[in-house]
Amino acid sequence: DLAALCRRHHMAAEVRCRPDGSCPVSPDLPVCSAGSSVCVLGTEDDATIEKWCEQFRSLFRQGIRGVRIFLGNFRRKFSDPVRPLSPDGICRILRKFCETGPDILIETHNEYATSDALVPLLREVRHPQLGVIWDCLHPLEDGEDIARTWEALCADIRHIHIKDARPSDDPDSHDWLYTRLGEGTVPLGDLLRMTRRDGYTGYYSLEWESPWRPELAGLYDTPDALLGAYAAFMAPFA
């Protein structure tokens, strides 16, 4: 079904890994990258690290060229508790990940959402197979505008997540509320013009998180309607 959906809309799929680390891939399905749920704190034991590395090796053996990882603590509210991070441990683990194959992609998320946090880390690890997925929303949630993010990270950005949102009215909410494309305050037009101007050739991937974002539920009746709206939004920037 997913392969047929991609064919109808002339798109590839960014597949999400199952809890066991496997991915739904087939010869009929064009895949641009895989989204793992691996989230590194830098304090993990060797057995956990090796389990993750084997997961990545398995994905690369299936022909997947890039795998998303997270760093740090997920939090929906500023008051959510956080676990301690080990920056040295994160660098050590990232180097191990990069030995498994191309490409390991850090999503701009959590404590590493902004270029101020990511640039020193990328310089420290300094590996050609380490890159960035720019989720266009999360740096904004942490106060960094898109021009600053792009200027600092453009050489390392290999994939872009597209979404729209607006700030929440709840002062304790770190997360913005998601909207249809064009109905929020994310400057998507500026982002698309800027990245096109500067020669970005990677994918723009619609990240539509309706399973865990109730504000998105019911906005489109079918996946075809959703992807049709996405294609129409992106067409002027092709």
Rosetta silent file (secondary structure, phi, psi, omega in degrees, C-alpha in Angstrom):
SEQUENCE: DLAALCRRHHMAAEVRCRPDGSCPVSPDLPVCSAGSSVCVLGTEDDATIEKWCEQFRSLFRQGIRGVRIFLGNFRRKFSDPVRPLSPDGICRILRKFCETGPDILIETHNEYATSDALVPLLREVRHPQLGVIWDCLHPLEDGEDIARTWEALCADIRHIHIKDARPSDDPDSHDWLYTRLGEGTVPLGDLLRMTRRDGYTGYYSLEWESPWRPELAGLYDTPDALLGAYAAFMAPFA
SCORE:     score description
SCORE:     0.000 S_00000001
   1 L     0.000  -42.086 -179.925    0.000    0.000    0.000 S_00000001
   2 H   -66.373  -40.110  177.934    2.810    2.403    0.866 S_00000001
   3 H   -62.318  -41.930  178.778    4.637    1.642   -2.381 S_00000001
   4 H   -65.122  -39.251  177.862    1.469    2.325   -4.376 S_00000001
   5 H   -61.656  -44.008  178.943    0.926    5.577   -2.484 S_00000001
   6 H   -62.855  -41.256  179.789    4.476    6.700   -3.307 S_00000001
   7 H   -63.013  -42.481 -178.073    4.010    5.861   -6.995 S_00000001
   8 H   -62.767  -33.903 -174.825    0.787    7.841   -7.231 S_00000001
   9 H  -106.815    6.129  177.652    2.393   10.950   -5.756 S_00000001
  10 L    56.204   49.238 -178.021    5.907   10.539   -7.216 S_00000001
  11 L  -129.500  163.379  169.358    7.450   10.460   -3.754 S_00000001
  12 L  -106.648  165.698 -178.852    9.788    8.301   -1.698 S_00000001
  13 E  -106.968  136.935  166.290    9.096    7.125    1.840 S_00000001
  14 E   -95.396   99.581 -171.341   11.006    7.960    4.973 S_00000001
  15 E   -81.647  145.730  179.962   10.271    4.702    6.756 S_00000001
  16 E  -100.594  131.290 -179.024   10.046    4.468   10.519 S_00000001
  17 L   -67.886  146.214  173.377   11.800    1.572   12.219 S_00000001
  18 L   -71.730  167.425  179.616    9.768   -0.909   14.237 S_00000001
  19 L   -55.872  -28.634  179.361   10.491   -1.258   17.970 S_00000001
  20 L   -84.759    2.747  177.408   12.883   -4.145   17.213 S_00000001
  21 L    93.558   -9.335  178.866   14.860   -1.923   14.842 S_00000001
  22 L   -79.029  165.566 -177.393   13.718   -3.516   11.584 S_00000001
  23 L  -132.021  145.814  179.306   12.186   -1.489    8.755 S_00000001
  24 L   -80.821   84.247  179.031    9.346   -2.162    6.277 S_00000001
  25 L  -116.526  153.120  177.605   11.324   -2.123    3.034 S_00000001
  26 L  -153.881  162.366  179.940   10.709   -3.959   -0.245 S_00000001
  27 L   -59.994  -24.079 -177.993   12.020   -3.743   -3.821 S_00000001
  28 L   -85.271   -9.901 -172.809    8.857   -1.860   -4.825 S_00000001
  29 L  -103.992  114.351  174.533    9.191    0.832   -2.175 S_00000001
  30 L   -73.871  123.581 -175.626   11.460    3.830   -2.861 S_00000001
  31 E  -117.382  127.858  178.179   13.077    4.742    0.468 S_00000001
  32 E   -93.706  -28.255  176.967   14.898    8.025    1.107 S_00000001
  33 E  -172.042  172.241  177.791   15.929    7.275    4.712 S_00000001
  34 E  -122.754  139.812  178.978   14.971    5.381    7.854 S_00000001
  35 E  -103.607  101.784  174.007   13.904    6.868   11.159 S_00000001
  36 E   -80.725  165.666  174.356   15.220    4.912   14.122 S_00000001
  37 E  -103.270   13.640  178.754   14.093    5.687   17.660 S_00000001
  38 E   -62.237  128.244  179.183   17.652    5.416   19.012 S_00000001
  39 E  -131.960  118.538 -170.379   18.255    8.243   21.473 S_00000001
  40 E  -100.245  129.517  173.002   21.765    8.655   22.889 S_00000001
  41 L  -102.239  -19.692 -177.014   22.576   10.135   26.284 S_00000001
  42 L    94.129   -1.777 -178.063   26.236    9.149   26.229 S_00000001
  43 L  -110.903    7.880 -174.534   25.930    6.962   29.329 S_00000001
  44 L   -70.982  152.177  179.493   24.826    3.739   27.596 S_00000001
  45 L   -82.442  168.593 -174.911   26.644    0.449   28.200 S_00000001
  46 H   -61.973  -36.896 -179.194   28.600   -1.438   25.552 S_00000001
  47 H   -64.108  -40.978  178.001   25.859   -4.027   25.008 S_00000001
  48 H   -65.511  -42.958  179.898   23.292   -1.341   24.201 S_00000001
  49 H   -62.100  -43.809 -179.638   25.679    0.434   21.862 S_00000001
  50 H   -66.463  -36.484  176.560   26.476   -2.794   20.001 S_00000001
  51 H   -60.303  -43.888  177.946   22.751   -3.593   19.692 S_00000001
  52 H   -64.212  -43.819 -179.406   22.222   -0.210   18.056 S_00000001
  53 H   -60.720  -40.825  179.034   25.221   -0.671   15.768 S_00000001
  54 H   -66.606  -35.832  175.238   23.908   -4.034   14.583 S_00000001
  55 H   -59.513  -44.277 -179.347   20.515   -2.420   13.911 S_00000001
  56 H   -67.743  -41.179  178.172   22.215    0.155   11.685 S_00000001
  57 H   -58.910  -41.490  179.369   24.295   -2.492    9.886 S_00000001
  58 H   -62.284  -42.387  179.364   21.105   -4.408    9.135 S_00000001
  59 H   -65.028  -43.765 -179.212   19.450   -1.311    7.678 S_00000001
  60 H   -66.231  -33.468  177.148   22.468   -0.468    5.542 S_00000001
  61 H   -64.556  -25.530  178.055   22.597   -4.059    4.249 S_00000001
  62 L   -83.586    0.808  177.217   19.031   -3.509    2.985 S_00000001
  63 L    96.140    2.288  177.976   20.212   -0.548    0.916 S_00000001
  64 L   -73.172  132.834 -172.322   19.078    2.256    3.196 S_00000001
  65 L   -95.922  -19.018 -178.249   21.507    5.151    2.875 S_00000001
  66 L  -146.627  137.572 -179.848   20.696    7.230    5.944 S_00000001
  67 E  -125.485  127.841  178.745   19.429    6.492    9.449 S_00000001
  68 E   -79.660  137.058  169.861   18.016    9.090   11.833 S_00000001
  69 E  -130.523  164.228  173.734   19.072    9.134   15.479 S_00000001
  70 E  -115.269  158.926  169.888   18.294   11.413   18.416 S_00000001
  71 E  -127.423  145.345  170.338   20.466   12.797   21.177 S_00000001
  72 L    90.103 -156.818 -171.522   19.378   13.975   24.617 S_00000001
  73 L  -108.262  128.227  170.214   16.059   14.182   26.452 S_00000001
  74 L   -77.760  133.590  173.640   12.592   14.349   24.949 S_00000001
  75 L  -150.434  131.916  178.153   10.380   16.791   26.786 S_00000001
  76 L   -87.640  -27.327 -178.717    7.021   18.230   25.866 S_00000001
  77 E  -123.943  151.151  178.222    7.034   20.719   28.759 S_00000001
  78 L   -60.733  -28.337 -177.558    9.784   22.856   30.249 S_00000001
  79 L   -84.385   -3.722  179.627    9.013   21.282   33.630 S_00000001
  80 L   -63.550  142.839  179.065    9.572   17.694   32.408 S_00000001
  81 L   -69.406  152.442  177.924   12.471   15.932   34.180 S_00000001
  82 L  -127.502  151.364  176.938   15.703   15.346   32.259 S_00000001
  83 L   -96.773  151.609 -178.905   18.452   12.760   32.602 S_00000001
  84 L   -67.166  146.765  177.456   22.135   13.751   32.682 S_00000001
  85 L  -108.585  152.759  172.413   24.103   13.714   29.444 S_00000001
  86 L  -117.848  100.202 -179.721   27.738   12.817   28.831 S_00000001
  87 H   -57.459  -39.780  178.178   29.079   14.891   25.903 S_00000001
  88 H   -64.265  -41.247  178.216   32.268   12.801   25.770 S_00000001
  89 H   -64.457  -39.445  178.113   30.197    9.621   25.765 S_00000001
  90 H   -61.062  -44.576  179.307   27.974   10.954   22.978 S_00000001
  91 H   -62.214  -42.505 -179.452   31.038   11.664   20.818 S_00000001
  92 H   -62.332  -44.392 -178.951   32.450    8.197   21.487 S_00000001
  93 H   -67.444  -40.028  178.877   29.152    6.512   20.577 S_00000001
  94 H   -61.857  -38.591  177.710   28.708    8.587   17.428 S_00000001
  95 H   -62.589  -40.023  176.793   32.140    7.513   16.210 S_00000001
  96 H   -64.246  -43.405  178.589   31.130    3.874   16.689 S_00000001
  97 H   -57.481  -42.001 -174.626   27.866    4.483   14.827 S_00000001
  98 H   -67.993  -15.167  176.685   29.749    6.010   11.899 S_00000001
  99 L   -80.108   -8.555 -174.652   31.740    2.803   11.467 S_00000001
 100 L   -85.549  -20.347 -178.820   28.553    0.877   10.591 S_00000001
 101 L   144.190  179.346 -179.611   27.921    2.483    7.183 S_00000001
 102 L   -85.230  154.282  -34.094   26.432    5.568    5.511 S_00000001
 103 L  -107.900  149.562  173.622   24.928    7.848    6.865 S_00000001
 104 E   -97.422  120.768 -171.544   24.224    8.540   10.544 S_00000001
 105 E  -118.318  115.936  177.299   21.923   11.553   10.723 S_00000001
 106 E   -82.910  125.026  174.915   21.338   13.514   13.942 S_00000001
 107 E   -80.588  139.964  175.085   17.923   15.143   14.033 S_00000001
 108 L   -68.284   98.330 -170.068   17.781   18.711   15.319 S_00000001
 109 L  -158.737  157.706  173.495   15.946   17.794   18.503 S_00000001
 110 H    56.265 -140.395 -178.688   16.116   17.938   22.296 S_00000001
 111 H   -67.150  -13.195 -178.753   19.291   19.532   23.715 S_00000001
 112 H  -112.594   36.122  179.614   20.816   19.329   20.235 S_00000001
 113 L   -77.544  -29.792 -171.441   18.063   21.140   18.349 S_00000001
 114 L  -103.558  160.997  177.131   20.073   24.275   17.564 S_00000001
 115 H   -65.890  -31.423  178.543   23.227   24.933   15.585 S_00000001
 116 H   -58.447  -34.047  178.932   24.833   26.382   18.725 S_00000001
 117 H   -85.715  -37.332 -172.564   24.653   22.894   20.246 S_00000001
 118 H   -79.800  -38.147 -175.030   25.301   20.832   17.127 S_00000001
 119 H   -58.921  -47.775  177.728   28.236   22.621   15.518 S_00000001
 120 H   -60.645  -36.076  179.159   30.711   21.959   18.369 S_00000001
 121 H   -65.999  -46.188  179.827   29.619   18.310   18.453 S_00000001
 122 H   -62.100  -38.582  178.044   30.069   17.836   14.701 S_00000001
 123 H   -67.054  -36.278 -178.998   33.500   19.447   14.878 S_00000001
 124 H   -69.597  -44.956 -178.805   34.506   17.197   17.754 S_00000001
 125 H   -73.839  -46.335  173.881   33.392   13.952   16.065 S_00000001
 126 L    49.363   67.517  178.950   34.509   15.088   12.610 S_00000001
 127 L  -131.764  134.240 -175.811   33.395   12.103   10.541 S_00000001
 128 L   -65.664  -19.200 -179.580   32.252   12.260    6.890 S_00000001
 129 L   -93.704    4.632  176.327   29.384    9.835    7.514 S_00000001
 130 E   -99.776  123.344  179.990   27.875   11.976   10.283 S_00000001
 131 E  -137.271 -167.827 -172.665   25.251   14.429    9.093 S_00000001
 132 E  -130.316  136.067  162.233   22.122   16.292   10.157 S_00000001
 133 E   -96.615  118.897  179.427   18.399   15.992    9.592 S_00000001
 134 E   -89.363  100.707  167.892   17.063   19.518    9.891 S_00000001
 135 E   -80.050  112.999 -168.407   13.633   19.337   11.482 S_00000001
 136 L   -65.322  -18.276 -176.476   12.596   22.869   10.647 S_00000001
 137 L   -85.496  -43.636 -166.189   10.427   23.278   13.760 S_00000001
 138 H   -64.348  -37.783  172.836   12.599   22.234   16.689 S_00000001
 139 H   -61.165  -36.739  177.595   15.285   24.952   16.430 S_00000001
 140 H   -62.565  -39.759  178.728   12.478   27.509   16.280 S_00000001
 141 H   -60.926  -26.723  179.427   10.980   26.062   19.466 S_00000001
 142 L  -102.616   16.944  169.096   14.342   26.762   21.111 S_00000001
 143 L    88.809   11.458  179.990   14.612   30.321   19.795 S_00000001
 144 L  -106.090  125.068 -177.144   16.875   29.877   16.742 S_00000001
 145 L   -78.093  163.200 -171.059   15.613   31.312   13.452 S_00000001
 146 H   -66.080  -33.332 -179.201   15.854   29.355   10.211 S_00000001
 147 H   -64.972  -40.507  178.719   18.487   31.584    8.605 S_00000001
 148 H   -66.190  -44.488  179.254   20.894   31.029   11.503 S_00000001
 149 H   -59.297  -48.547 -177.083   20.299   27.266   11.505 S_00000001
 150 H   -64.972  -44.232 -178.390   20.841   27.000    7.760 S_00000001
 151 H   -60.120  -40.807 -175.478   23.920   29.221    7.686 S_00000001
 152 H   -79.712  -30.844 -170.102   25.629   27.236   10.446 S_00000001
 153 H  -116.153    0.632 -170.761   24.631   23.709    9.402 S_00000001
 154 L   -57.449  -32.879 -179.229   24.043   23.818    5.627 S_00000001
 155 L   -69.320  -19.847 -176.257   27.245   21.870    4.895 S_00000001
 156 L  -108.228  -11.475 -177.581   26.050   19.034    7.152 S_00000001
 157 E   -77.366  121.953 -177.550   22.286   18.996    6.407 S_00000001
 158 E  -118.916   -0.650 -175.717   21.406   15.977    4.262 S_00000001
 159 E  -164.785  143.290 -177.048   17.658   15.727    4.826 S_00000001
 160 E  -128.808  129.970  173.545   14.925   18.199    5.852 S_00000001
 161 E   -92.416  127.655 -179.786   11.714   17.568    7.780 S_00000001
 162 E  -105.219  130.558  174.365    8.856   19.830    6.709 S_00000001
 163 L  -162.087  167.877  176.853    6.014   20.711    9.085 S_00000001
 164 E  -131.876  154.403 -175.177    4.100   23.761   10.277 S_00000001
 165 E  -167.630  172.125  174.835    3.067   24.827   13.773 S_00000001
 166 E  -139.485  152.862 -179.515    2.357   27.739   16.065 S_00000001
 167 L   -59.879  145.891  177.859    3.459   28.457   19.642 S_00000001
 168 L   -76.980  153.479  174.653    1.267   27.030   22.385 S_00000001
 169 L   -78.447  -12.293 -179.183   -0.669   29.289   24.759 S_00000001
 170 L   -82.303  116.424 -176.806    0.592   27.172   27.674 S_00000001
 171 L   -64.110  -19.156  178.947    3.710   28.882   29.129 S_00000001
 172 L   -89.874   -5.037 -176.606    5.027   25.489   30.321 S_00000001
 173 E   -85.273  117.214  173.058    4.716   23.908   26.869 S_00000001
 174 L   -74.676  -35.672 -175.244    8.019   23.564   25.063 S_00000001
 175 L   -82.115  138.153  172.101    6.277   22.040   22.020 S_00000001
 176 L   -79.372  164.763  178.026    4.379   24.132   19.511 S_00000001
 177 E   -92.219  129.117 -176.105    0.970   23.047   18.216 S_00000001
 178 E   -75.925  151.548 -179.415    1.026   21.486   14.743 S_00000001
 179 E  -138.792  172.986  165.994   -1.089   22.825   11.868 S_00000001
 180 L   -61.103  154.840  175.912   -1.679   22.250    8.191 S_00000001
 181 L   -60.652  132.135 -179.944    1.169   23.546    6.025 S_00000001
 182 L    90.684   -6.433 -178.606    0.781   27.276    5.557 S_00000001
 183 L  -107.283   -3.274  178.086   -1.469   27.741    8.590 S_00000001
 184 L  -104.639 -157.949 -177.446    1.236   28.031   11.258 S_00000001
 185 L  -114.990    7.672  174.059    4.118   30.427   11.842 S_00000001
 186 L   -71.722  125.351 -176.697    7.023   28.338   10.526 S_00000001
 187 L   -77.917   69.450 -173.981    8.472   30.390    7.596 S_00000001
 188 H   -64.901  -37.437  177.874    8.399   27.478    5.173 S_00000001
 189 H   -60.211  -45.784  178.307    8.458   29.659    2.063 S_00000001
 190 H   -61.658  -41.589 -179.726   11.633   31.381    3.227 S_00000001
 191 H   -62.204  -46.381 -176.881   13.192   28.015    4.084 S_00000001
 192 H   -67.882  -40.880  177.453   12.421   26.502    0.704 S_00000001
 193 H   -65.221  -40.691 -177.960   13.621   29.522   -1.252 S_00000001
 194 H   -65.670  -46.307 -177.927   16.803   29.728    0.842 S_00000001
 195 H   -70.287  -38.002  175.833   17.718   26.065    0.518 S_00000001
 196 H   -62.902  -45.456 -179.539   16.954   25.984   -3.212 S_00000001
 197 H   -56.445  -38.652 -173.936   19.014   29.140   -3.747 S_00000001
 198 L   -93.208    9.231  170.077   22.013   27.579   -2.013 S_00000001
 199 L    87.320   18.965  176.790   21.911   24.323   -3.952 S_00000001
 200 L   -63.303  131.732 -177.115   20.387   21.871   -1.473 S_00000001
 201 L  -122.218    7.326  179.577   19.653   18.625   -3.337 S_00000001
 202 L   -81.096 -171.887 -179.482   18.378   16.335   -0.572 S_00000001
 203 E   -82.799  149.701  164.021   14.831   15.324    0.257 S_00000001
 204 E  -107.133  115.952 -171.827   12.133   17.467    1.856 S_00000001
 205 E  -111.842  118.941  175.782   10.165   15.007    3.958 S_00000001
 206 E   -68.218  120.994  176.518    6.665   15.764    5.242 S_00000001
 207 L  -107.713  103.716 -174.031    6.559   14.698    8.885 S_00000001
 208 L  -113.106  100.001 -166.672    2.887   14.308    9.765 S_00000001
 209 L   -98.038   45.364 -175.580    2.676   13.051   13.355 S_00000001
 210 L   -62.347  -26.894  179.606   -1.056   12.501   13.689 S_00000001
 211 L   -62.288  -29.988 -179.822   -0.746    9.268   15.768 S_00000001
 212 L  -125.541   15.618  175.382    0.623   11.254   18.726 S_00000001
 213 L  -125.349   92.643 -173.899   -0.428   14.800   17.823 S_00000001
 214 H   -59.984  -25.293 -179.493   -4.175   15.089   18.444 S_00000001
 215 H   -67.697  -15.786  178.019   -4.337   18.542   16.857 S_00000001
 216 H   -93.739  -15.163 -174.456   -3.597   16.880   13.488 S_00000001
 217 L   -61.797  131.141  174.389   -6.203   14.133   13.760 S_00000001
 218 L    81.561    2.165 -178.994   -8.949   14.346   11.165 S_00000001
 219 L   -72.080  -26.452  175.107   -7.480   17.219    9.138 S_00000001
 220 L  -131.943  141.485 -174.910   -7.300   14.966    6.057 S_00000001
 221 L   -75.071  -32.226 -174.219   -9.613   12.069    5.254 S_00000001
 222 L  -142.187  160.334  171.975   -7.027    9.861    3.533 S_00000001
 223 H   -58.316  -35.971  177.577   -3.263    9.586    2.986 S_00000001
 224 H   -61.457  -40.902  179.220   -3.883   10.505   -0.666 S_00000001
 225 H   -65.491  -40.818  179.122   -5.542   13.758    0.397 S_00000001
 226 H   -62.905  -50.483 -177.091   -2.660   14.561    2.747 S_00000001
 227 H   -70.868  -29.881  173.516    0.072   13.892    0.182 S_00000001
 228 H   -63.716  -40.669  177.315   -1.889   15.696   -2.508 S_00000001
 229 H   -66.233  -38.419  178.527   -1.992   18.775   -0.281 S_00000001
 230 H   -64.194  -45.982  179.231    1.743   18.419    0.401 S_00000001
 231 H   -60.581  -41.099  179.816    2.547   18.186   -3.299 S_00000001
 232 H   -65.319  -38.887  179.542    0.420   21.256   -4.030 S_00000001
 233 H   -65.927  -39.704 -175.213    2.155   23.231   -1.261 S_00000001
 234 H   -80.998  -20.065 -172.097    5.625   22.288   -2.525 S_00000001
 235 H   -54.681  -41.973 -179.166    4.964   22.743   -6.259 S_00000001
 236 H   -64.261  -15.872 -176.460    5.797   26.483   -6.428 S_00000001
 237 H  -103.140    2.723 -177.346    9.254   25.760   -4.996 S_00000001
 238 L   -66.034    0.000    0.000   10.179   22.876   -7.332 S_00000001
